[in-house]
């Protein structure tokens, strides 16, 4: 995936929610989050939202339909460079007018919302604190606030605003350990259920007029249980959740690993160095994400995620060379 497409995908395609049962009368933060997860996975909705990241502000529109045909979604920009994403059971088609690229990849999935799986909200979780806040009004709907606060310096926090009657997420704010907002998404207009106009699912950008960029991940046969390259030590709570490996003859290998604490995720890319990557070393900022790059033996290692710099650097510095026989 080229950098332009990767930045946009990271900005708007954060992973989707797990389906969880509705709580009849949610009283605490955990119940509210369970109700939100069910709403996001089971409800159809349509609306306009503003996405803010640093000095960048974008207005976008989304149509999300859940029916007998599965999940169908269309997301497109209203201002700025033309961007359009179509998601359905066949995968994702991403049209980027400024880079004239169309991304097609059935293994890329998710939504515009942060993922909060059930284990993260359990009482035994010591990585985050979940609390309820006040009430307000957003996009013409009554809303309630839930705070997700990190317990240490290795992860960021969230402020979530949920629609009172359905639990749908109307606004989220990603903030650092100093409570500085790093990114924000807020609906300004929203329709629910039967009010959704399914005609807006139809794309307006002709894919044939753009360059097609293949970004397919390796097949399941290429996935290893244990990475050849791995960190000797991880920040508290982070575990390996995904691993893909391409190649196997000699040292010509590309590896992609994902480490997560259940909410925050960090990707590790291990590949042969190129002229562009050779010049990349140390810490970098990519939108709301931090990245850390270094050489380990004959490979170039890049660690990237929406986590503090201390986290990507700790993981990057801990990557070790494969031992003989690995």
PDB file of N, CA and C in Angstrom, residues 241-289:
ATOM      1  N   UNK A 241      -1.146 -10.573  17.724  1.00  0.00           N
ATOM      2  CA  UNK A 241      -2.499 -10.937  17.312  1.00  0.00           C
ATOM      3  C   UNK A 241      -2.594 -11.309  15.838  1.00  0.00           C
ATOM      4  N   UNK A 242      -1.583 -10.954  15.054  1.00  0.00           N
ATOM      5  CA  UNK A 242      -1.608 -11.268  13.625  1.00  0.00           C
ATOM      6  C   UNK A 242      -0.188 -11.371  13.110  1.00  0.00           C
ATOM      7  N   UNK A 243       0.035 -12.325  12.197  1.00  0.00           N
ATOM      8  CA  UNK A 243       1.365 -12.479  11.621  1.00  0.00           C
ATOM      9  C   UNK A 243       1.251 -13.000  10.200  1.00  0.00           C
ATOM     10  N   UNK A 244       1.835 -12.288   9.252  1.00  0.00           N
ATOM     11  CA  UNK A 244       1.889 -12.707   7.857  1.00  0.00           C
ATOM     12  C   UNK A 244       3.332 -12.696   7.396  1.00  0.00           C
ATOM     13  N   UNK A 245       3.686 -13.708   6.611  1.00  0.00           N
ATOM     14  CA  UNK A 245       5.059 -13.811   6.114  1.00  0.00           C
ATOM     15  C   UNK A 245       5.034 -14.210   4.649  1.00  0.00           C
ATOM     16  N   UNK A 246       5.790 -13.493   3.821  1.00  0.00           N
ATOM     17  CA  UNK A 246       5.899 -13.783   2.398  1.00  0.00           C
ATOM     18  C   UNK A 246       7.339 -14.142   2.094  1.00  0.00           C
ATOM     19  N   UNK A 247       7.532 -15.190   1.323  1.00  0.00           N
ATOM     20  CA  UNK A 247       8.886 -15.618   0.986  1.00  0.00           C
ATOM     21  C   UNK A 247       9.364 -16.683   1.940  1.00  0.00           C
ATOM     22  N   UNK A 248      10.544 -17.174   1.702  1.00  0.00           N
ATOM     23  CA  UNK A 248      11.063 -18.217   2.565  1.00  0.00           C
ATOM     24  C   UNK A 248      12.383 -18.759   2.089  1.00  0.00           C
ATOM     25  N   UNK A 249      12.787 -18.381   0.890  1.00  0.00           N
ATOM     26  CA  UNK A 249      14.057 -18.833   0.351  1.00  0.00           C
ATOM     27  C   UNK A 249      15.147 -17.855   0.749  1.00  0.00           C
ATOM     28  N   UNK A 250      16.071 -18.315   1.557  1.00  0.00           N
ATOM     29  CA  UNK A 250      17.160 -17.448   1.981  1.00  0.00           C
ATOM     30  C   UNK A 250      16.646 -16.350   2.876  1.00  0.00           C
ATOM     31  N   UNK A 251      17.197 -15.140   2.702  1.00  0.00           N
ATOM     32  CA  UNK A 251      16.830 -14.020   3.557  1.00  0.00           C
ATOM     33  C   UNK A 251      15.802 -13.094   2.921  1.00  0.00           C
ATOM     34  N   UNK A 252      15.322 -13.435   1.716  1.00  0.00           N
ATOM     35  CA  UNK A 252      14.367 -12.571   1.038  1.00  0.00           C
ATOM     36  C   UNK A 252      12.975 -12.807   1.621  1.00  0.00           C
ATOM     37  N   UNK A 253      12.662 -12.068   2.675  1.00  0.00           N
ATOM     38  CA  UNK A 253      11.431 -12.293   3.417  1.00  0.00           C
ATOM     39  C   UNK A 253      10.781 -10.957   3.771  1.00  0.00           C
ATOM     40  N   UNK A 254       9.457 -10.920   3.650  1.00  0.00           N
ATOM     41  CA  UNK A 254       8.681  -9.775   4.121  1.00  0.00           C
ATOM     42  C   UNK A 254       7.774 -10.279   5.235  1.00  0.00           C
ATOM     43  N   UNK A 255       7.819  -9.631   6.383  1.00  0.00           N
ATOM     44  CA  UNK A 255       6.967 -10.024   7.500  1.00  0.00           C
ATOM     45  C   UNK A 255       6.147  -8.833   7.983  1.00  0.00           C
ATOM     46  N   UNK A 256       4.892  -9.120   8.316  1.00  0.00           N
ATOM     47  CA  UNK A 256       4.014  -8.115   8.919  1.00  0.00           C
ATOM     48  C   UNK A 256       3.435  -8.713  10.191  1.00  0.00           C
ATOM     49  N   UNK A 257       3.637  -8.029  11.305  1.00  0.00           N
ATOM     50  CA  UNK A 257       3.134  -8.486  12.592  1.00  0.00           C
ATOM     51  C   UNK A 257       2.254  -7.390  13.197  1.00  0.00           C
ATOM     52  N   UNK A 258       1.229  -7.784  13.931  1.00  0.00           N
ATOM     53  CA  UNK A 258       0.376  -6.838  14.643  1.00  0.00           C
ATOM     54  C   UNK A 258       0.361  -7.219  16.117  1.00  0.00           C
ATOM     55  N   UNK A 259       0.679  -6.247  16.957  1.00  0.00           N
ATOM     56  CA  UNK A 259       0.638  -6.423  18.405  1.00  0.00           C
ATOM     57  C   UNK A 259      -0.449  -5.511  18.964  1.00  0.00           C
ATOM     58  N   UNK A 260      -1.269  -6.032  19.887  1.00  0.00           N
ATOM     59  CA  UNK A 260      -2.390  -5.257  20.403  1.00  0.00           C
ATOM     60  C   UNK A 260      -2.581  -5.504  21.894  1.00  0.00           C
ATOM     61  N   UNK A 261      -3.124  -4.489  22.565  1.00  0.00           N
ATOM     62  CA  UNK A 261      -3.513  -4.650  23.970  1.00  0.00           C
ATOM     63  C   UNK A 261      -5.024  -4.846  24.085  1.00  0.00           C
ATOM     64  N   UNK A 262      -5.678  -5.046  22.941  1.00  0.00           N
ATOM     65  CA  UNK A 262      -7.123  -5.180  22.894  1.00  0.00           C
ATOM     66  C   UNK A 262      -7.811  -3.944  22.374  1.00  0.00           C
ATOM     67  N   UNK A 263      -7.170  -2.796  22.497  1.00  0.00           N
ATOM     68  CA  UNK A 263      -7.712  -1.532  21.989  1.00  0.00           C
ATOM     69  C   UNK A 263      -6.720  -0.867  21.045  1.00  0.00           C
ATOM     70  N   UNK A 264      -5.509  -0.629  21.522  1.00  0.00           N
ATOM     71  CA  UNK A 264      -4.459  -0.056  20.676  1.00  0.00           C
ATOM     72  C   UNK A 264      -3.756  -1.166  19.900  1.00  0.00           C
ATOM     73  N   UNK A 265      -3.383  -0.876  18.650  1.00  0.00           N
ATOM     74  CA  UNK A 265      -2.677  -1.844  17.815  1.00  0.00           C
ATOM     75  C   UNK A 265      -1.423  -1.224  17.227  1.00  0.00           C
ATOM     76  N   UNK A 266      -0.391  -2.041  17.087  1.00  0.00           N
ATOM     77  CA  UNK A 266       0.881  -1.610  16.519  1.00  0.00           C
ATOM     78  C   UNK A 266       1.279  -2.602  15.435  1.00  0.00           C
ATOM     79  N   UNK A 267       1.618  -2.096  14.248  1.00  0.00           N
ATOM     80  CA  UNK A 267       2.084  -2.942  13.151  1.00  0.00           C
ATOM     81  C   UNK A 267       3.598  -2.904  13.068  1.00  0.00           C
ATOM     82  N   UNK A 268       4.187  -4.060  12.800  1.00  0.00           N
ATOM     83  CA  UNK A 268       5.629  -4.178  12.606  1.00  0.00           C
ATOM     84  C   UNK A 268       5.868  -4.727  11.205  1.00  0.00           C
ATOM     85  N   UNK A 269       6.647  -4.000  10.396  1.00  0.00           N
ATOM     86  CA  UNK A 269       6.991  -4.424   9.045  1.00  0.00           C
ATOM     87  C   UNK A 269       8.481  -4.725   8.995  1.00  0.00           C
ATOM     88  N   UNK A 270       8.830  -5.914   8.529  1.00  0.00           N
ATOM     89  CA  UNK A 270      10.228  -6.326   8.409  1.00  0.00           C
ATOM     90  C   UNK A 270      10.459  -6.713   6.956  1.00  0.00           C
ATOM     91  N   UNK A 271      11.345  -5.999   6.275  1.00  0.00           N
ATOM     92  CA  UNK A 271      11.533  -6.212   4.846  1.00  0.00           C
ATOM     93  C   UNK A 271      12.932  -5.821   4.427  1.00  0.00           C
ATOM     94  N   UNK A 272      13.249  -6.172   3.172  1.00  0.00           N
ATOM     95  CA  UNK A 272      14.545  -5.791   2.626  1.00  0.00           C
ATOM     96  C   UNK A 272      14.598  -4.278   2.471  1.00  0.00           C
ATOM     97  N   UNK A 273      15.714  -3.647   2.782  1.00  0.00           N
ATOM     98  CA  UNK A 273      15.810  -2.186   2.664  1.00  0.00           C
ATOM     99  C   UNK A 273      15.841  -1.740   1.207  1.00  0.00           C
ATOM    100  N   UNK A 274      15.247  -0.575   0.937  1.00  0.00           N
ATOM    101  CA  UNK A 274      15.346   0.074  -0.366  1.00  0.00           C
ATOM    102  C   UNK A 274      16.009   1.418  -0.147  1.00  0.00           C
ATOM    103  N   UNK A 275      16.271   2.129  -1.228  1.00  0.00           N
ATOM    104  CA  UNK A 275      16.901   3.449  -1.092  1.00  0.00           C
ATOM    105  C   UNK A 275      16.049   4.372  -0.234  1.00  0.00           C
ATOM    106  N   UNK A 276      14.708   4.310  -0.434  1.00  0.00           N
ATOM    107  CA  UNK A 276      13.802   5.167   0.334  1.00  0.00           C
ATOM    108  C   UNK A 276      13.824   4.790   1.809  1.00  0.00           C
ATOM    109  N   UNK A 277      13.782   3.476   2.089  1.00  0.00           N
ATOM    110  CA  UNK A 277      13.736   3.032   3.479  1.00  0.00           C
ATOM    111  C   UNK A 277      15.080   3.205   4.164  1.00  0.00           C
ATOM    112  N   UNK A 278      16.176   3.133   3.375  1.00  0.00           N
ATOM    113  CA  UNK A 278      17.499   3.289   3.968  1.00  0.00           C
ATOM    114  C   UNK A 278      17.633   4.657   4.628  1.00  0.00           C
ATOM    115  N   UNK A 279      16.972   5.661   4.042  1.00  0.00           N
ATOM    116  CA  UNK A 279      17.067   7.022   4.583  1.00  0.00           C
ATOM    117  C   UNK A 279      16.138   7.232   5.774  1.00  0.00           C
ATOM    118  N   UNK A 280      15.240   6.273   6.018  1.00  0.00           N
ATOM    119  CA  UNK A 280      14.277   6.400   7.108  1.00  0.00           C
ATOM    120  C   UNK A 280      14.807   5.704   8.346  1.00  0.00           C
ATOM    121  N   UNK A 281      15.037   6.484   9.390  1.00  0.00           N
ATOM    122  CA  UNK A 281      15.569   5.913  10.623  1.00  0.00           C
ATOM    123  C   UNK A 281      15.105   6.768  11.797  1.00  0.00           C
ATOM    124  N   UNK A 282      14.748   6.127  12.890  1.00  0.00           N
ATOM    125  CA  UNK A 282      14.307   6.860  14.070  1.00  0.00           C
ATOM    126  C   UNK A 282      12.814   7.096  14.080  1.00  0.00           C
ATOM    127  N   UNK A 283      12.381   8.104  14.828  1.00  0.00           N
ATOM    128  CA  UNK A 283      10.965   8.387  15.024  1.00  0.00           C
ATOM    129  C   UNK A 283      10.405   9.289  13.932  1.00  0.00           C
ATOM    130  N   UNK A 284       9.159   9.024  13.529  1.00  0.00           N
ATOM    131  CA  UNK A 284       8.446   9.845  12.560  1.00  0.00           C
ATOM    132  C   UNK A 284       6.985   9.956  12.976  1.00  0.00           C
ATOM    133  N   UNK A 285       6.330  10.991  12.477  1.00  0.00           N
ATOM    134  CA  UNK A 285       4.897  11.171  12.707  1.00  0.00           C
ATOM    135  C   UNK A 285       4.172  10.936  11.393  1.00  0.00           C
ATOM    136  N   UNK A 286       3.134  10.077  11.391  1.00  0.00           N
ATOM    137  CA  UNK A 286       2.333   9.805  10.203  1.00  0.00           C
ATOM    138  C   UNK A 286       0.872  10.014  10.581  1.00  0.00           C
ATOM    139  N   UNK A 287       0.356  11.217  10.360  1.00  0.00           N
ATOM    140  CA  UNK A 287      -0.997  11.527  10.789  1.00  0.00           C
ATOM    141  C   UNK A 287      -1.091  11.481  12.306  1.00  0.00           C
ATOM    142  N   UNK A 288      -2.024  10.676  12.829  1.00  0.00           N
ATOM    143  CA  UNK A 288      -2.139  10.504  14.276  1.00  0.00           C
ATOM    144  C   UNK A 288      -1.262   9.368  14.782  1.00  0.00           C
ATOM    145  N   UNK A 289      -0.577   8.689  13.871  1.00  0.00           N
ATOM    146  CA  UNK A 289       0.262   7.550  14.254  1.00  0.00           C
ATOM    147  C   UNK A 289       1.708   7.981  14.452  1.00  0.00           C
TER     148      UNK A 289
END
